Short mmCIF file of C-alpha atoms and ligand atoms in Angstrom, two decimals:
data_model
loop_
_atom_site.label_atom_id
_atom_site.label_comp_id
_atom_site.label_asym_id
_atom_site.label_seq_id
_atom_site.Cartn_x
_atom_site.Cartn_y
_atom_site.Cartn_z
CA MET W 183 -41.80 11.44 -2.32
CA ALA W 184 -37.77 9.71 -1.89
CA GLU W 185 -36.93 8.34 -4.24
CA ALA W 186 -36.54 4.35 -4.32
CA TYR W 187 -33.97 2.59 -3.25
CA ARG W 188 -32.22 0.43 -5.29
CA ALA W 189 -29.51 -2.35 -4.81
CA GLY W 190 -27.49 -4.99 -7.44
CA VAL W 191 -24.52 -6.12 -8.82
CA VAL W 192 -22.02 -4.63 -11.17
CA THR W 193 -19.69 -6.51 -12.88
CA VAL W 194 -16.47 -4.46 -14.32
CA ALA W 195 -15.31 -5.67 -17.31
CA GLY W 196 -12.56 -5.32 -19.21
CA ARG W 197 -8.68 -5.96 -20.98
CA PRO W 198 -6.08 -7.17 -18.51
CA ASN W 199 -4.47 -3.52 -16.90
CA VAL W 200 -6.55 -0.82 -18.31
CA GLY W 201 -7.33 -0.13 -14.18
CA LYS W 202 -10.50 -1.95 -13.03
CA SER W 203 -9.07 -3.38 -9.62
CA THR W 204 -7.71 0.25 -9.41
CA LEU W 205 -11.47 1.63 -10.18
CA VAL W 206 -13.45 -0.55 -8.07
CA ASN W 207 -10.85 0.74 -4.70
CA ARG W 208 -12.10 4.29 -5.94
CA ILE W 209 -15.69 3.07 -5.51
CA VAL W 210 -15.61 1.49 -2.52
CA GLY W 211 -13.39 3.51 -1.06
CA LEU W 212 -11.01 1.44 0.55
CA LYS W 213 -8.95 -1.22 -0.98
CA VAL W 214 -10.09 -4.46 -1.72
CA SER W 215 -8.41 -5.93 -4.80
CA ILE W 216 -4.67 -5.26 -5.88
CA VAL W 217 -3.23 -3.15 -8.10
CA SER W 218 0.52 -3.39 -10.44
CA PRO W 219 1.97 -1.69 -13.45
CA ARG W 220 1.44 -5.17 -14.70
CA ALA W 221 -1.12 -6.82 -17.17
CA GLN W 222 -3.47 -10.07 -15.43
CA THR W 223 -2.90 -8.73 -12.04
CA THR W 224 -6.47 -9.62 -10.65
CA ARG W 225 -6.37 -13.62 -11.11
CA ARG W 226 -9.77 -13.35 -8.48
CA ARG W 227 -13.25 -12.53 -8.69
CA VAL W 228 -13.45 -10.03 -5.80
CA ALA W 229 -16.29 -7.88 -4.76
CA GLY W 230 -16.07 -4.58 -3.11
CA VAL W 231 -20.09 -3.31 -2.18
CA ARG W 232 -20.47 0.47 -1.57
CA SER W 233 -23.73 1.02 0.86
CA ASP W 234 -24.83 4.68 0.16
CA PRO W 235 -28.75 6.92 2.07
CA ASP W 236 -30.19 5.75 -1.70
CA ALA W 237 -28.01 2.51 -3.18
CA GLN W 238 -25.77 -0.29 -2.74
CA ILE W 239 -23.54 -0.96 -5.61
CA VAL W 240 -21.56 -4.60 -5.54
CA LEU W 241 -19.04 -3.83 -7.60
CA LEU W 242 -17.63 -7.48 -9.46
CA ASP W 243 -13.02 -6.50 -10.40
CA THR W 244 -12.83 -9.33 -12.55
CA PRO W 245 -10.01 -10.38 -14.38
CA GLY W 246 -9.36 -9.35 -17.31
CA LEU W 247 -10.57 -10.25 -20.94
CA GLY W 248 -7.98 -11.29 -23.49
CA ALA W 249 -6.15 -14.48 -25.43
CA ALA W 250 -5.64 -16.74 -22.86
CA ARG W 251 -3.30 -20.29 -23.08
CA ARG W 252 -2.00 -21.98 -19.77
CA ALA W 253 -4.26 -23.32 -17.77
CA LEU W 254 -4.26 -20.23 -15.28
CA GLU W 255 -5.36 -17.96 -17.75
CA ARG W 256 -8.37 -19.54 -19.33
CA ARG W 257 -9.33 -19.45 -15.62
CA MET W 258 -9.43 -16.40 -14.93
CA VAL W 259 -11.40 -15.56 -18.34
CA ASP W 260 -13.35 -18.26 -16.98
CA THR W 261 -14.07 -16.60 -13.60
CA ALA W 262 -14.89 -13.32 -15.47
CA ARG W 263 -17.11 -14.61 -18.12
CA ARG W 264 -19.24 -15.91 -15.16
CA CYS W 265 -18.58 -12.29 -13.28
CA LEU W 266 -20.52 -10.89 -16.20
CA SER W 267 -23.52 -13.21 -16.02
CA GLU W 268 -24.05 -12.67 -11.99
CA ALA W 269 -24.32 -8.87 -13.11
CA ASP W 270 -26.97 -7.10 -12.87
CA ALA W 271 -25.11 -4.83 -15.83
CA VAL W 272 -21.89 -4.85 -16.76
CA ALA W 273 -19.35 -1.75 -16.94
CA ALA W 274 -16.99 -2.07 -19.67
CA LEU W 275 -14.06 0.18 -18.30
CA VAL W 276 -11.25 1.13 -21.80
CA ALA W 277 -7.99 3.12 -22.05
CA ALA W 278 -8.13 6.27 -22.77
CA ALA W 279 -6.78 6.67 -25.73
CA PRO W 280 -7.78 8.83 -29.41
CA ALA W 281 -8.79 5.57 -30.82
CA LEU W 282 -9.89 1.84 -28.88
CA SER W 283 -7.05 -0.35 -29.33
CA ALA W 284 -8.28 -3.26 -31.21
CA GLU W 285 -8.16 -5.51 -27.93
CA ASP W 286 -10.65 -3.19 -26.65
CA GLU W 287 -12.67 -3.42 -29.52
CA ALA W 288 -12.14 -7.75 -29.70
CA LEU W 289 -13.75 -6.46 -25.87
CA LEU W 290 -16.79 -4.17 -26.90
CA ALA W 291 -17.70 -6.61 -29.47
CA GLU W 292 -17.59 -9.58 -27.35
CA LEU W 293 -19.03 -8.02 -24.67
CA ARG W 294 -22.19 -7.35 -27.21
CA ALA W 295 -23.02 -10.80 -28.21
CA VAL W 296 -22.61 -11.53 -24.73
CA LYS W 297 -24.15 -9.18 -22.02
CA PRO W 298 -23.99 -6.10 -23.61
CA PRO W 299 -22.58 -3.09 -21.14
CA GLY W 300 -25.20 -1.03 -19.82
CA ILE W 301 -22.09 1.56 -19.57
CA VAL W 302 -18.80 1.86 -21.11
CA ILE W 303 -16.01 3.62 -18.56
CA ILE W 304 -13.43 5.62 -20.55
CA ASN W 305 -10.59 5.32 -17.48
CA LYS W 306 -7.62 7.32 -17.17
CA ILE W 307 -7.99 10.67 -19.29
CA ASP W 308 -5.98 11.69 -16.68
CA LEU W 309 -3.31 10.72 -19.48
CA VAL W 310 -5.31 12.65 -22.79
CA PRO W 311 -6.42 16.05 -23.30
CA SER W 312 -10.40 15.45 -22.71
CA ARG W 313 -10.65 16.93 -26.88
CA LYS W 314 -8.93 14.19 -28.33
CA LEU W 315 -10.84 11.17 -26.47
CA LEU W 316 -14.23 12.42 -28.96
CA PRO W 317 -13.33 9.54 -31.76
CA LEU W 318 -13.40 6.52 -28.67
CA ALA W 319 -16.08 7.89 -27.09
CA ALA W 320 -18.22 7.61 -30.99
CA GLN W 321 -16.33 4.35 -31.66
CA CYS W 322 -17.29 2.86 -27.98
CA SER W 323 -21.20 4.03 -28.87
CA ALA W 324 -20.90 2.39 -32.49
CA LEU W 325 -19.68 -0.55 -30.19
CA ALA W 326 -22.15 -0.59 -27.35
CA PRO W 327 -25.19 1.37 -29.19
CA GLU W 328 -26.96 0.85 -25.68
CA ALA W 329 -24.94 1.90 -22.88
CA GLU W 330 -23.89 5.67 -21.83
CA ILE W 331 -20.02 6.97 -21.80
CA VAL W 332 -18.48 7.19 -19.14
CA PRO W 333 -14.80 9.02 -19.13
CA VAL W 334 -13.35 9.27 -15.73
CA SER W 335 -9.74 9.35 -14.12
CA ALA W 336 -9.76 6.16 -11.43
CA LEU W 337 -6.97 7.78 -10.55
CA THR W 338 -7.56 10.94 -10.32
CA GLY W 339 -11.18 10.55 -9.16
CA GLU W 340 -11.93 12.41 -11.75
CA ASN W 341 -16.14 12.26 -12.38
CA LEU W 342 -16.32 9.05 -10.69
CA ASP W 343 -19.59 10.57 -9.53
CA GLU W 344 -21.24 10.90 -12.03
CA LEU W 345 -19.98 7.45 -12.37
CA VAL W 346 -21.72 6.09 -9.17
CA LYS W 347 -25.26 8.32 -10.95
CA ALA W 348 -24.73 6.15 -14.21
CA MET W 349 -24.19 2.28 -12.09
CA LYS W 350 -27.34 3.61 -9.19
CA ALA W 351 -30.21 4.83 -11.93
CA LEU W 352 -29.12 1.01 -13.89
CA LEU W 353 -29.36 -0.79 -10.65
CA PRO W 354 -33.29 -2.45 -9.65
CA GLU W 355 -34.94 -1.60 -6.80
CA ARG W 356 -34.62 -3.94 -4.07
CA PRO W 357 -33.70 -3.86 -0.51
CA ALA W 358 -29.56 -4.03 0.40
CA LEU W 359 -27.74 -7.19 -1.20
CA MET W 360 -24.93 -7.06 1.61
CA PRO W 361 -24.89 -5.63 5.60
CA GLN W 362 -24.46 -2.16 5.50
CA ASP W 363 -20.95 -2.10 7.35
CA GLU W 364 -19.39 -5.32 4.89
CA TYR W 365 -17.07 -3.91 2.20
CA THR W 366 -15.89 -7.38 0.99
CA ASP W 367 -16.96 -11.00 0.63
CA GLN W 368 -13.23 -11.81 0.34
CA THR W 369 -11.76 -13.42 4.20
CA GLN W 370 -8.67 -11.90 5.75
CA ARG W 371 -7.42 -14.82 4.54
CA ALA W 372 -7.62 -14.09 0.94
CA ILE W 373 -6.84 -10.53 1.47
CA VAL W 374 -3.33 -11.19 2.86
CA GLU W 375 -3.23 -13.43 0.49
CA GLU W 376 -3.57 -10.74 -2.53
CA LEU W 377 -1.71 -8.65 -0.62
CA ILE W 378 1.72 -10.31 -0.44
CA ARG W 379 1.04 -10.95 -3.93
CA GLU W 380 1.19 -8.26 -4.68
CA LYS W 381 3.70 -6.63 -2.74
CA ILE W 382 6.15 -9.18 -5.18
CA LEU W 383 4.57 -8.06 -8.60
CA LEU W 384 5.66 -4.17 -7.26
CA GLN W 385 9.51 -5.79 -7.02
CA MET W 386 9.76 -8.09 -9.44
CA ARG W 387 10.72 -7.98 -12.97
CA ASP W 388 9.94 -11.03 -15.54
CA GLU W 389 8.82 -13.59 -15.24
CA ILE W 390 7.85 -13.64 -11.96
CA PRO W 391 4.63 -12.34 -11.46
CA PHE W 392 2.29 -14.73 -13.26
CA SER W 393 4.13 -17.48 -11.75
CA ALA W 394 3.81 -16.83 -7.82
CA ALA W 395 0.71 -18.30 -6.09
CA VAL W 396 0.61 -16.79 -2.44
CA LYS W 397 -1.31 -19.20 0.90
CA VAL W 398 -1.80 -18.10 3.96
CA GLU W 399 -1.43 -22.13 6.53
CA GLN W 400 -1.38 -21.01 9.48
CA TRP W 401 -3.18 -17.57 11.19
CA THR W 402 -3.07 -18.13 14.28
CA GLU W 403 -4.22 -14.91 17.09
CA ASP W 404 -2.21 -14.15 20.12
CA VAL W 405 -5.23 -11.88 21.95
CA PRO W 406 -3.44 -10.94 25.03
CA LYS W 407 0.10 -9.69 22.64
CA ARG W 408 -2.53 -8.19 20.52
CA LEU W 409 -0.18 -9.96 18.03
CA VAL W 410 -1.25 -11.95 14.40
CA LYS W 411 1.20 -14.88 13.45
CA ILE W 412 0.44 -15.46 9.94
CA HIS W 413 3.04 -18.00 8.03
CA ALA W 414 2.23 -17.98 4.66
CA VAL W 415 4.32 -20.20 0.81
CA VAL W 416 4.78 -18.46 -1.88
CA LEU W 417 5.11 -20.92 -4.74
CA VAL W 418 6.47 -20.03 -7.89
CA GLU W 419 7.21 -23.06 -11.22
CA ARG W 420 11.04 -23.42 -10.91
CA ASP W 421 14.07 -23.01 -9.00
CA SER W 422 15.54 -20.43 -10.43
CA GLN W 423 12.72 -17.93 -10.13
CA LYS W 424 12.41 -19.34 -6.31
CA ALA W 425 16.35 -18.36 -6.14
CA MET W 426 15.11 -14.61 -7.91
CA VAL W 427 12.65 -14.11 -4.84
CA ILE W 428 14.73 -14.55 -2.46
CA GLY W 429 17.39 -12.16 -3.86
CA ALA W 430 20.61 -12.51 -2.74
CA GLY W 431 20.79 -13.55 0.65
CA GLY W 432 17.05 -13.63 1.31
CA GLN W 433 17.08 -9.23 1.03
CA ARG W 434 14.03 -9.04 -1.74
CA LEU W 435 11.77 -11.67 0.26
CA LYS W 436 12.86 -9.65 3.29
CA ALA W 437 11.70 -6.33 1.61
CA ILE W 438 8.54 -8.09 0.40
CA GLY W 439 7.82 -9.63 3.83
CA THR W 440 8.00 -5.83 5.03
CA ALA W 441 5.00 -4.24 2.95
CA ALA W 442 2.86 -6.88 3.05
CA ARG W 443 2.87 -6.82 7.28
CA LEU W 444 3.28 -3.48 7.29
CA GLU W 445 -0.01 -3.84 5.36
CA THR W 446 -1.42 -5.76 6.70
CA GLU W 447 -1.00 -4.47 10.28
CA GLN W 448 -2.97 -1.77 8.70
CA LEU W 449 -5.63 -4.22 8.02
CA LEU W 450 -5.90 -5.69 10.37
CA GLY W 451 -6.07 -3.70 13.19
CA THR W 452 -2.93 -5.38 14.95
CA ARG W 453 0.60 -6.78 14.83
CA VAL W 454 1.69 -8.86 12.91
CA TYR W 455 3.79 -11.44 12.58
CA LEU W 456 4.41 -12.60 8.89
CA GLU W 457 6.30 -15.35 7.84
CA LEU W 458 7.16 -16.13 4.06
CA LEU W 459 8.64 -19.18 2.72
CA VAL W 460 9.40 -19.45 -1.03
CA LYS W 461 8.25 -22.97 -3.23
CA THR W 462 8.92 -24.47 -6.29
CA GLU W 463 5.49 -26.22 -7.49
CA ARG W 464 6.36 -26.75 -11.31
CA ASN W 465 4.93 -25.96 -13.85
CA TRP W 466 1.82 -24.85 -11.87
CA THR W 467 0.77 -22.47 -14.25
CA ARG W 468 0.05 -25.18 -17.16
CA ASP W 469 -1.83 -27.58 -14.51
CA PRO W 470 -5.48 -27.35 -13.97
CA ARG W 471 -5.91 -29.41 -10.88
CA LYS W 472 -3.55 -26.49 -9.17
CA VAL W 473 -4.31 -23.28 -10.46
CA ALA W 474 -7.94 -24.28 -9.35
CA GLU W 475 -5.95 -24.92 -6.19
CA LEU W 476 -4.30 -21.82 -5.90
CA GLY W 477 -5.00 -19.79 -8.87
CA THR W 478 -7.78 -18.40 -7.70
N1 LIG N 553 -2.34 6.90 -15.14
C1 LIG N 553 -4.01 6.21 -14.59
N2 LIG N 553 -3.14 5.25 -14.18
C2 LIG N 553 -3.78 4.40 -13.44
C3 LIG N 553 -6.00 4.84 -13.64
N3 LIG N 553 -5.92 3.69 -12.95
C4 LIG N 553 -5.33 2.42 -12.88
N4 LIG N 553 -4.36 2.91 -13.54
C5 LIG N 553 -2.72 2.38 -13.29
O1 LIG N 553 -2.82 1.36 -14.43
C6 LIG N 553 -2.32 0.05 -13.95
C7 LIG N 553 -3.50 -0.80 -14.07
O2 LIG N 553 -4.64 -1.20 -12.28
P1 LIG N 553 -4.88 -2.01 -12.40
O3 LIG N 553 -6.30 -1.40 -12.00
O4 LIG N 553 -4.14 -2.85 -11.48
O5 LIG N 553 -5.81 -2.49 -13.91
P2 LIG N 553 -7.08 -3.19 -14.61
O6 LIG N 553 -7.13 -2.90 -14.32
O7 LIG N 553 -7.28 -4.82 -13.06
O8 LIG N 553 -5.20 -5.20 -14.45
P3 LIG N 553 -5.68 -6.34 -14.45
O9 LIG N 553 -5.93 -7.53 -13.35
O10 LIG N 553 -4.50 -6.58 -14.75
O11 LIG N 553 -6.12 -7.14 -15.06
C8 LIG N 553 -1.80 0.52 -12.35
O12 LIG N 553 -0.62 1.04 -13.01
C9 LIG N 553 -2.71 1.70 -12.55
O13 LIG N 553 -2.43 2.48 -11.28
C10 LIG N 553 -6.47 6.07 -14.49
O14 LIG N 553 -7.19 6.50 -14.45
N5 LIG N 553 -4.98 6.85 -14.55
MG1 LIG N 554 -7.06 -5.82 -11.48
#
């Protein structure tokens, strides 16, 4: 007899920068969540959907769990914790290393108290020889006794089939939660805001990335011309940052805009006219009200 169909929500939780968004994109097979080498890239709850003939996994990508001082960080951690409560199963993600970092250890301890993971994913195994991972795997088992430990590389795709199988096994038997052809719950506007922010993260250094927020203010479709016109505002915390984002002769902003436009054109399948404006919203990352409006 055929196996029953399974569907459910798997929340991917972990410290900043361990590869949660890269992994979610890989499993979905499309880019639903932005990725950068910087910690604290993801700020919102992002759902990515993988629909197979035997099961549907709704993956929740989350902001990294960690110390939170500013209002923006507090909101990010709250968002990640809320995603835990939505989950049918939690997949905790830690980085491959000869031993568990103090931060990853604290994460597993926190999850154990709040919502024990069904899987502990050891990511970035392309960076560490497998024979060196045994002590780490043993530490993970000790901190998450019920979890299956699955080593993967979200970057190369190594062992992802095994991981997907393990996720499906944790889901309840029930019909699909989302239409089969939907791969995310985000609006196109939200995706474009995130794409623009990703290009800022990739092109800027120092304090800018965490201080930047992006809001699409206008979106008009010119159907006969197959053109979408998008006006977006990049908000930073200080005037000095505004100058840095714009760059000498506007070169930096131009490069950010071009990169974001090209990817938006691919996403929408039309030509795109993208206009970016940079504004200062003083200390917005420390103001809970502004954070609620801009951060997530
Ligand atoms: N070598 C290697 N790098 C990886 C792997 N997975 C992710 N990365 C890199 O790790 C960095 C962080 O990846 P993200 O997917 O943005 O990490 P995240 O956990 O979502 O980070 P936050 O959103 O900031 O919490 C990026 O530079 C990725 O390319 C992997 O399996 N191997
Ligand atoms: Mg992320």
